[in-house]
PDB file of C-alpha atoms in Angstrom:
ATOM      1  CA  UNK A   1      84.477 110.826  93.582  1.00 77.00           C
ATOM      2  CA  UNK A   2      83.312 107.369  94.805  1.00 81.00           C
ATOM      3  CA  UNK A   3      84.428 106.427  98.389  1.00 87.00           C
ATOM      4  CA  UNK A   4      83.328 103.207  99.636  1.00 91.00           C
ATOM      5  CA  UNK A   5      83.487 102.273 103.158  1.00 94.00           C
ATOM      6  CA  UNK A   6      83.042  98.475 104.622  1.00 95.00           C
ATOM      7  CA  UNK A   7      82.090  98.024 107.758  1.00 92.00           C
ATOM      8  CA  UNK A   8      83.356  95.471 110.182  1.00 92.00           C
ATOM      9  CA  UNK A   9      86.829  96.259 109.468  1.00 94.00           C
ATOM     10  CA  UNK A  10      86.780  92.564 111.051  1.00 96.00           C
ATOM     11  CA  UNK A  11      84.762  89.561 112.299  1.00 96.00           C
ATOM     12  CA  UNK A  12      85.524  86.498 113.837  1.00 97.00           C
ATOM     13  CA  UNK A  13      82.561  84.168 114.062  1.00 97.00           C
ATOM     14  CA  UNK A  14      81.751  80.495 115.323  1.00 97.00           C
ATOM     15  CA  UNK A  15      80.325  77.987 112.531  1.00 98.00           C
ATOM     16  CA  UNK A  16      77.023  77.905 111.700  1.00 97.00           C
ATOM     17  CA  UNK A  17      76.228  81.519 112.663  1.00 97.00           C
ATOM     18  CA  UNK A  18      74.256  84.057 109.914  1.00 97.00           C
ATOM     19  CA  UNK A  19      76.268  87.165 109.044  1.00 96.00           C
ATOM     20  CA  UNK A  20      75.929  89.933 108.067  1.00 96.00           C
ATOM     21  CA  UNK A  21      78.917  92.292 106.059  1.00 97.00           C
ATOM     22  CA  UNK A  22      78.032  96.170 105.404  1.00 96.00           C
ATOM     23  CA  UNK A  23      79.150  98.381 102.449  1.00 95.00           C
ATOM     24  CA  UNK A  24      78.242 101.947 102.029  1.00 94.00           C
ATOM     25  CA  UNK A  25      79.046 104.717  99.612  1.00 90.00           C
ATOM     26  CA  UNK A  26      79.955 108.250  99.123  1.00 87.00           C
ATOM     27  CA  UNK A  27      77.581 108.370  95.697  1.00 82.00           C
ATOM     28  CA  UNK A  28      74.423 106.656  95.918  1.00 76.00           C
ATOM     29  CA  UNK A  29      73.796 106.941  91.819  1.00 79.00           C
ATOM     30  CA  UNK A  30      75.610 103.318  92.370  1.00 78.00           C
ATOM     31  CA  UNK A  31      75.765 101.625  88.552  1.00 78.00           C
ATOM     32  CA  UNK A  32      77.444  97.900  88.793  1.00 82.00           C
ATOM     33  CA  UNK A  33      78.016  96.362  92.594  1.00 88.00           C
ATOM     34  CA  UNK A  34      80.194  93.555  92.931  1.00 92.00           C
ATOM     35  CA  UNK A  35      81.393  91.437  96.041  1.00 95.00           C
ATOM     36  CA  UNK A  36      84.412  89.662  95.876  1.00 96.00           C
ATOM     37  CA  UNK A  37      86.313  87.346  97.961  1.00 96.00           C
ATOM     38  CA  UNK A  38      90.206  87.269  98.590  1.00 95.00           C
ATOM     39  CA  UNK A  39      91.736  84.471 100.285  1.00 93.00           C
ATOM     40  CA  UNK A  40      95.488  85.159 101.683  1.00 88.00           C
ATOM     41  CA  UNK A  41      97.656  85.850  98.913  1.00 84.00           C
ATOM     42  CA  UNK A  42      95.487  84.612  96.224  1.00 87.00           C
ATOM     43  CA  UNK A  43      93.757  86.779  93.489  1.00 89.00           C
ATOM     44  CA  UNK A  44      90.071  88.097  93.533  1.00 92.00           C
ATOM     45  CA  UNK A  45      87.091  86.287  93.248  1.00 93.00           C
ATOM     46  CA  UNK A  46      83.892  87.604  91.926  1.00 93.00           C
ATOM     47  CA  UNK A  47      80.708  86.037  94.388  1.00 96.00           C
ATOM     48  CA  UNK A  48      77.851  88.086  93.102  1.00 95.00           C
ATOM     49  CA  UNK A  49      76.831  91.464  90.435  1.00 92.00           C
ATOM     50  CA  UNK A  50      73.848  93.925  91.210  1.00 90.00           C
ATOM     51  CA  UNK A  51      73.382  95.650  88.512  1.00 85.00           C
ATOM     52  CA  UNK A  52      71.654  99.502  88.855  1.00 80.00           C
ATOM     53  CA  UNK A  53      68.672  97.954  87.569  1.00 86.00           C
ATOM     54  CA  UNK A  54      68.332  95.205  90.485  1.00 89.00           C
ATOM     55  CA  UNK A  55      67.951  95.282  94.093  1.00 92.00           C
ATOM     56  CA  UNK A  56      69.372  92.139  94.909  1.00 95.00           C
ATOM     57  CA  UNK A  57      71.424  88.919  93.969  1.00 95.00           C
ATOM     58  CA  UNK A  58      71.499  84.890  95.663  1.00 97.00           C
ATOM     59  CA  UNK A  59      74.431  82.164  95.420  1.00 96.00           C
ATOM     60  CA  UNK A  60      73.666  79.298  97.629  1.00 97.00           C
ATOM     61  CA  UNK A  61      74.253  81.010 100.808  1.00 98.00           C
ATOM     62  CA  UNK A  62      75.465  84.297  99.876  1.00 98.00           C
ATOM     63  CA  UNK A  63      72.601  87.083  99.134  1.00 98.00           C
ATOM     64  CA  UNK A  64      73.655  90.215  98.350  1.00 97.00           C
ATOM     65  CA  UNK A  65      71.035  93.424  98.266  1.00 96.00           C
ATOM     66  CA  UNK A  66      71.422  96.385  97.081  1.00 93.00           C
ATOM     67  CA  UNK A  67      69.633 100.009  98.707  1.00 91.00           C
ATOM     68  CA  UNK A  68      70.585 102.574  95.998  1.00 86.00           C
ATOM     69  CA  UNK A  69      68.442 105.591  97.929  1.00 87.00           C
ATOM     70  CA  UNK A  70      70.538 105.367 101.034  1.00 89.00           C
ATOM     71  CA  UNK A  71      74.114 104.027  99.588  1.00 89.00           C
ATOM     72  CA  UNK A  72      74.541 100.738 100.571  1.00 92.00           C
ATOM     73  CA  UNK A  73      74.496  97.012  99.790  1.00 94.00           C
ATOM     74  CA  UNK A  74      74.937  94.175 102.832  1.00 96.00           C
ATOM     75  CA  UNK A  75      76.015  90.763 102.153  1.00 97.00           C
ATOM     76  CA  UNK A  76      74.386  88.046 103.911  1.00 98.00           C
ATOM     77  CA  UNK A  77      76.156  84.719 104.199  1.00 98.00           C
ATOM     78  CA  UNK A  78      73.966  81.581 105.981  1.00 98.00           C
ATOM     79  CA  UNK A  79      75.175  79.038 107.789  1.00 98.00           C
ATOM     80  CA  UNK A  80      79.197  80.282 107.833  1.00 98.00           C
ATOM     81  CA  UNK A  81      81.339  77.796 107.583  1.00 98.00           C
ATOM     82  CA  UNK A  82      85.654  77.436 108.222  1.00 97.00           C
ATOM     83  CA  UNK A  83      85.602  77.604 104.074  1.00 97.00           C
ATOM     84  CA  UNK A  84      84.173  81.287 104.048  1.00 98.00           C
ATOM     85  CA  UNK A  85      87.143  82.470 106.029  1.00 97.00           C
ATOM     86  CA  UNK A  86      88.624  85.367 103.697  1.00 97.00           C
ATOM     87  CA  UNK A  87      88.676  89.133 103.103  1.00 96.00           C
ATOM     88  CA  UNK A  88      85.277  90.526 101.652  1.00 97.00           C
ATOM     89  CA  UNK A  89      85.658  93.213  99.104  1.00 96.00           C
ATOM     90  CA  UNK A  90      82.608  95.035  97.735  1.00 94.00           C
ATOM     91  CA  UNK A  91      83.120  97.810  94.854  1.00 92.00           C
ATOM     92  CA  UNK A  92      81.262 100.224  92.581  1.00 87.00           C
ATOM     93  CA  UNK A  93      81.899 101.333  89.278  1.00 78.00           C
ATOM     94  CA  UNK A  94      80.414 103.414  86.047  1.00 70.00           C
ATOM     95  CA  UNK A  95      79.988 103.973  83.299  1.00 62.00           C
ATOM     96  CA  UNK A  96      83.463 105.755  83.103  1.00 66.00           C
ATOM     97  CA  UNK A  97      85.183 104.929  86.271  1.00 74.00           C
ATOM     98  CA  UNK A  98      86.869 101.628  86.751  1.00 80.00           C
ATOM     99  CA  UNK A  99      85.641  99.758  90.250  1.00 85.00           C
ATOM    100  CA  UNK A 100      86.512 101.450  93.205  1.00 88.00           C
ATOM    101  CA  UNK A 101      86.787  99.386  96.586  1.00 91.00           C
ATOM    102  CA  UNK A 102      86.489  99.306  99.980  1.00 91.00           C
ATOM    103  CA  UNK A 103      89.070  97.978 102.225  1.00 92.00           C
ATOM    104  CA  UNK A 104      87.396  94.617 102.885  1.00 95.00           C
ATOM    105  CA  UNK A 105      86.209  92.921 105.793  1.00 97.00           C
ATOM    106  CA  UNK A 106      88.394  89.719 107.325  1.00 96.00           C
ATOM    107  CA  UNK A 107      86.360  87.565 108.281  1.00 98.00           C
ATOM    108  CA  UNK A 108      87.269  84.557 110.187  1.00 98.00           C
ATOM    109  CA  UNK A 109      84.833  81.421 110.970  1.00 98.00           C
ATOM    110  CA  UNK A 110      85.930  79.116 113.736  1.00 97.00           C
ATOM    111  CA  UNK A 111      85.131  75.509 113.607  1.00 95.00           C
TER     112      UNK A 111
ATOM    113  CA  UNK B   1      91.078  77.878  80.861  1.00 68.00           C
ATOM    114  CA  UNK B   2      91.946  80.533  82.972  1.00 72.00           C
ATOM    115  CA  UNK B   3      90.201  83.553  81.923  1.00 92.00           C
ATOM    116  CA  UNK B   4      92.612  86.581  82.834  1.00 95.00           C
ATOM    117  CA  UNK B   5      96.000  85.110  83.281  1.00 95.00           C
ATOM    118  CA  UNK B   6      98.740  87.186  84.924  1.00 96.00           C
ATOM    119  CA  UNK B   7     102.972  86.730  84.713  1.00 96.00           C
ATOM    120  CA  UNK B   8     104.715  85.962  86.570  1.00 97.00           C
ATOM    121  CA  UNK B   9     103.275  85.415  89.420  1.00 95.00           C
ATOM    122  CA  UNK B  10     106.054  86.377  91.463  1.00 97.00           C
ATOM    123  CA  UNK B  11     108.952  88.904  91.236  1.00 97.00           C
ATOM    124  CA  UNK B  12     111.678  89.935  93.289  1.00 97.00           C
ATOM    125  CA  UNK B  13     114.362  92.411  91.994  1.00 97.00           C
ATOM    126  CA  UNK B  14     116.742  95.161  93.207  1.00 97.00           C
ATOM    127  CA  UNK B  15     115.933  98.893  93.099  1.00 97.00           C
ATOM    128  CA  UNK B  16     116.736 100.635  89.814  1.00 97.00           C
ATOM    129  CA  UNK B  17     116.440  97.656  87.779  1.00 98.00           C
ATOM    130  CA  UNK B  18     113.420  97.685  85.433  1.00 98.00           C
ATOM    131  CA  UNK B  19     110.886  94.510  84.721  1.00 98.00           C
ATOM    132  CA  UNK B  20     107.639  94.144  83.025  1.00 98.00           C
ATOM    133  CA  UNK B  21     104.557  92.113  84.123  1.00 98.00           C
ATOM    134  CA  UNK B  22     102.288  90.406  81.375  1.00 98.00           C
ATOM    135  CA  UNK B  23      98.621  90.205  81.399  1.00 97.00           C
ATOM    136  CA  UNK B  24      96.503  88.600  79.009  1.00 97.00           C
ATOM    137  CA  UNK B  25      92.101  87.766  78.792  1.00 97.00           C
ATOM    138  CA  UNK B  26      90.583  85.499  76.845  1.00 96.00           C
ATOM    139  CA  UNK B  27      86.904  86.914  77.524  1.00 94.00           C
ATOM    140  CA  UNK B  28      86.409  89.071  74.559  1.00 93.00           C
ATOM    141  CA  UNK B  29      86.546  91.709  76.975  1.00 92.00           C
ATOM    142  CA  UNK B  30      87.352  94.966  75.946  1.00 90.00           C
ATOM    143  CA  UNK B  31      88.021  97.171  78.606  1.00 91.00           C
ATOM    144  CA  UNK B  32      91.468  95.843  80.785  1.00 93.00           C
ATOM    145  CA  UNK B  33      93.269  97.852  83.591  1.00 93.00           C
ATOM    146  CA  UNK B  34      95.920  97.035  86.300  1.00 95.00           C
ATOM    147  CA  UNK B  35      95.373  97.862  90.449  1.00 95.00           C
ATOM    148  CA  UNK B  36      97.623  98.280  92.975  1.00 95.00           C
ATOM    149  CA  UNK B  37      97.134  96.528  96.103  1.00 94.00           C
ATOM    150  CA  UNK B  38      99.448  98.055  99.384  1.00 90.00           C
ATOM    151  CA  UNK B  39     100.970  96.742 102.251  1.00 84.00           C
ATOM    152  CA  UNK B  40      97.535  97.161 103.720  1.00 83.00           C
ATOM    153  CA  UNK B  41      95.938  95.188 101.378  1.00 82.00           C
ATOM    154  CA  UNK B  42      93.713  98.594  99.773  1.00 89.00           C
ATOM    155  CA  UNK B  43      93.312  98.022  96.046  1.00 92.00           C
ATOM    156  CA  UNK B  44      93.544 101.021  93.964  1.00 91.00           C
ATOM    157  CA  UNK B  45      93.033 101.501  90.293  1.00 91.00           C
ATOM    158  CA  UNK B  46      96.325 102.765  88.418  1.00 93.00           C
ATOM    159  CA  UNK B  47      95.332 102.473  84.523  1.00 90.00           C
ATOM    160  CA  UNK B  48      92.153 101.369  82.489  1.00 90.00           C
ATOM    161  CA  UNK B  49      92.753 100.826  78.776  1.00 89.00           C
ATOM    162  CA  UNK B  50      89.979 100.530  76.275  1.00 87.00           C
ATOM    163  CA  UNK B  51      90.563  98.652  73.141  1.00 81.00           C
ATOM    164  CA  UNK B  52      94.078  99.245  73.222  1.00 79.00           C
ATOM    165  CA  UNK B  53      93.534 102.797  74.335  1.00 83.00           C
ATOM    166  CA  UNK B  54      94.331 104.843  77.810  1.00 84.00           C
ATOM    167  CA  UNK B  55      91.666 106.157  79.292  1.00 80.00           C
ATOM    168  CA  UNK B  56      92.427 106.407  82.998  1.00 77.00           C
ATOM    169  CA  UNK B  57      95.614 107.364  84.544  1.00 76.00           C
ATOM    170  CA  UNK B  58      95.367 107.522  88.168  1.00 78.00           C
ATOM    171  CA  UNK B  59      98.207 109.645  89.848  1.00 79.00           C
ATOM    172  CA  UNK B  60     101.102 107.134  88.920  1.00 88.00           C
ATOM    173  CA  UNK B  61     104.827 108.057  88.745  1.00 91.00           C
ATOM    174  CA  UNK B  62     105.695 107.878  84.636  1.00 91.00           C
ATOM    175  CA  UNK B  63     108.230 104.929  85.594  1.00 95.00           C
ATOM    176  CA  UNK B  64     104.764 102.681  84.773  1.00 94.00           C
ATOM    177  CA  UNK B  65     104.016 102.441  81.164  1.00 92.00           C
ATOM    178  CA  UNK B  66     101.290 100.398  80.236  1.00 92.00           C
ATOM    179  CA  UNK B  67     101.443  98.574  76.814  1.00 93.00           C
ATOM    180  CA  UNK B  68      98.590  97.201  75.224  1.00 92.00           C
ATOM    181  CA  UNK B  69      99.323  95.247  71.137  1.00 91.00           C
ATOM    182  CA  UNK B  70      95.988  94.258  70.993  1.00 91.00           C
ATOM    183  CA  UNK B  71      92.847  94.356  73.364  1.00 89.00           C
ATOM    184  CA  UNK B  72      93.382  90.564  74.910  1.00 95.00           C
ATOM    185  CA  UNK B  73      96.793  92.122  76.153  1.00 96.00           C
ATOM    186  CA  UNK B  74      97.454  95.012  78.776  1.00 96.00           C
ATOM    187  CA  UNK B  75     101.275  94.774  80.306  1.00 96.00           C
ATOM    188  CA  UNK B  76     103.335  96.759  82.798  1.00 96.00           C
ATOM    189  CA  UNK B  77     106.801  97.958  82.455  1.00 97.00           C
ATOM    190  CA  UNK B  78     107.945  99.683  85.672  1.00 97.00           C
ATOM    191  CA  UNK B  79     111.581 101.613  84.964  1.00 97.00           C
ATOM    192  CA  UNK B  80     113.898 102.794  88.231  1.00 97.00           C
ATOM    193  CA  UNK B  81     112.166 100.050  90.788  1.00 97.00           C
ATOM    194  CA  UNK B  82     112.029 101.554  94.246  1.00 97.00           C
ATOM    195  CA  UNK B  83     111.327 100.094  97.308  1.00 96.00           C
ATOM    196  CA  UNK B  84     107.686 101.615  97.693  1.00 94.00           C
ATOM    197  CA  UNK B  85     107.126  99.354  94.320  1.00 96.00           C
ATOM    198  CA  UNK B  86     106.245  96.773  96.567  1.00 96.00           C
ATOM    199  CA  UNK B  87     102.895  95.562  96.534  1.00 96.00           C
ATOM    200  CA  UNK B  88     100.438  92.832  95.193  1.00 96.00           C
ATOM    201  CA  UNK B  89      99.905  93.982  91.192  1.00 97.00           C
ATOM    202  CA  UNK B  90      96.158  93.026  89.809  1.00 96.00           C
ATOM    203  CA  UNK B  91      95.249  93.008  85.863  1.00 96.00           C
ATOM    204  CA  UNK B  92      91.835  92.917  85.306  1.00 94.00           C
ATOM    205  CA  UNK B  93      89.120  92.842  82.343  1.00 93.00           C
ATOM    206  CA  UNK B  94      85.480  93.752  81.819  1.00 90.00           C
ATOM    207  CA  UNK B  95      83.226  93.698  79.101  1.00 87.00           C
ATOM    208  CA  UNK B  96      80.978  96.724  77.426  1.00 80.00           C
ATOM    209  CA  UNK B  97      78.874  98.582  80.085  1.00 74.00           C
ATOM    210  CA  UNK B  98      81.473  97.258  83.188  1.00 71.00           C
ATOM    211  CA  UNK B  99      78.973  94.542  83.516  1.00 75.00           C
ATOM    212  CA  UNK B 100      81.400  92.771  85.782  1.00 84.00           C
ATOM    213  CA  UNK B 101      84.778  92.688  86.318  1.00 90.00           C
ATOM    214  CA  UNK B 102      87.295  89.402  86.367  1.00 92.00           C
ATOM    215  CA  UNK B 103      90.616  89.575  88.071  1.00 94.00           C
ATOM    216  CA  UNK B 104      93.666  87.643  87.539  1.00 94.00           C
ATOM    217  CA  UNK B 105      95.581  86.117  90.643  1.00 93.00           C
ATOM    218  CA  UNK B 106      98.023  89.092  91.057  1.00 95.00           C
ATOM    219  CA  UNK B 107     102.021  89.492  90.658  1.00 97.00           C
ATOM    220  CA  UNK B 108     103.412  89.768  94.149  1.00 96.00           C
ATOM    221  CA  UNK B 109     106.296  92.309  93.155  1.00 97.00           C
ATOM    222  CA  UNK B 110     109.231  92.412  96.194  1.00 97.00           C
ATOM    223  CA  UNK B 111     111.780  95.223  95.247  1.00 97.00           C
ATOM    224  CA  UNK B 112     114.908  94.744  97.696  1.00 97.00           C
TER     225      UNK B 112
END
């Protein structure tokens, strides 16, 4: 069964500094990645799909890769700003399992 | 247009009563399910429903029934509320092969 670890737990940053977040999974044979975004009691939203053919994926300053051999995708966010303060989420599903997710990173960007 | 659409948004009720949260996608999607998310904010998957079908049931107490009339529509009926009810509850929809998921904005349900 698919376990997905995120790793920092949490990460407080000042503006304008590169980042890097870190996912890794029990099951390697990884089918659909997706990050997501949560802001404080809002909903989920999607940032960016690797699918098991691809090794990577850009929006603007996100880029999101994708290592199948060893288990893990990182998502690397340019030039943070106050705006990408929010709880990361990256999850993996197939072909008959829904998406299963890691706990998230918090990240927090200080002006 | 919002594309998976979730009510109400928020709900606060005593233990034992029952209530029902809607869910509804306007995607064309035909795969829907509803997640859990805790007190410490870990999202889990409780049911997946595929063209108005179950097909995952993930260790929940049989006070949640899922209803799905058609495959835009997936809602949850909770009977007996208790006070470990609370949490943040998540519908949401993908299309054939899982490429990509859409979530609606949750139902923040506060059993007192």
């Amino acid at each position: 069964k698919q376990e997905v670890t995120q790793i920092p737990a949490a990460l407080s940053v000042p503006e304008g500094e590169n980042l890097v977040l870190n996912c890794s999974f029990t099951d390697s044979a990884i089918y659909n990645l997706q990050w997501f975004r949560q802001d404080p009691g809002k909903g989920l939203t999607s940032l960016l799909l690797i699918q098991s053919s691809q090794r990577e994926q850009t929006s603007g300053r996100l880029n999101a890769s994708l290592d199948k051999s060893s288990g893990r995708s990182t998502l690397y966010i340019a030039a943070s700003q106050p705006g990408d303060s929010a709880t990361y989420l990256c999850a993996d599903c197939d072909h008959n399992t829904p998406l299963v997710f890691g706990k998230g990173t918090r990240l927090s960007v200080i002006a | 247009d919002t594309a998976v659409s979730q009510t109400p948004k928020y709900l606060v009720t005593q233990m034992g009563n029952d209530k029902s949260i809607k869910c509804e996608q306007n995607l064309g999607h035909d795969t829907m399910y509803w997640y859990k998310q805790d007190s410490k904010k870990f999202l889990k998957i409780m049911f997946s429903y595929n063209n108005k079908e179950l097909i995952i049931n993930e260790t929940v107490p049989n006070r949640f029934s899922p209803k799905s009339p058609d495959k835009a529509h997936l809602n949850l009926h909770i009977n007996s509320l208790e006070l470990g009810d609370s949490a943040v509850y998540f519908c949401a929809s993908s299309p054939p092969g899982r490429y990509g998921y859409t979530f609606g904005s949750g139902t923040r349900l506060t059993v007192v």
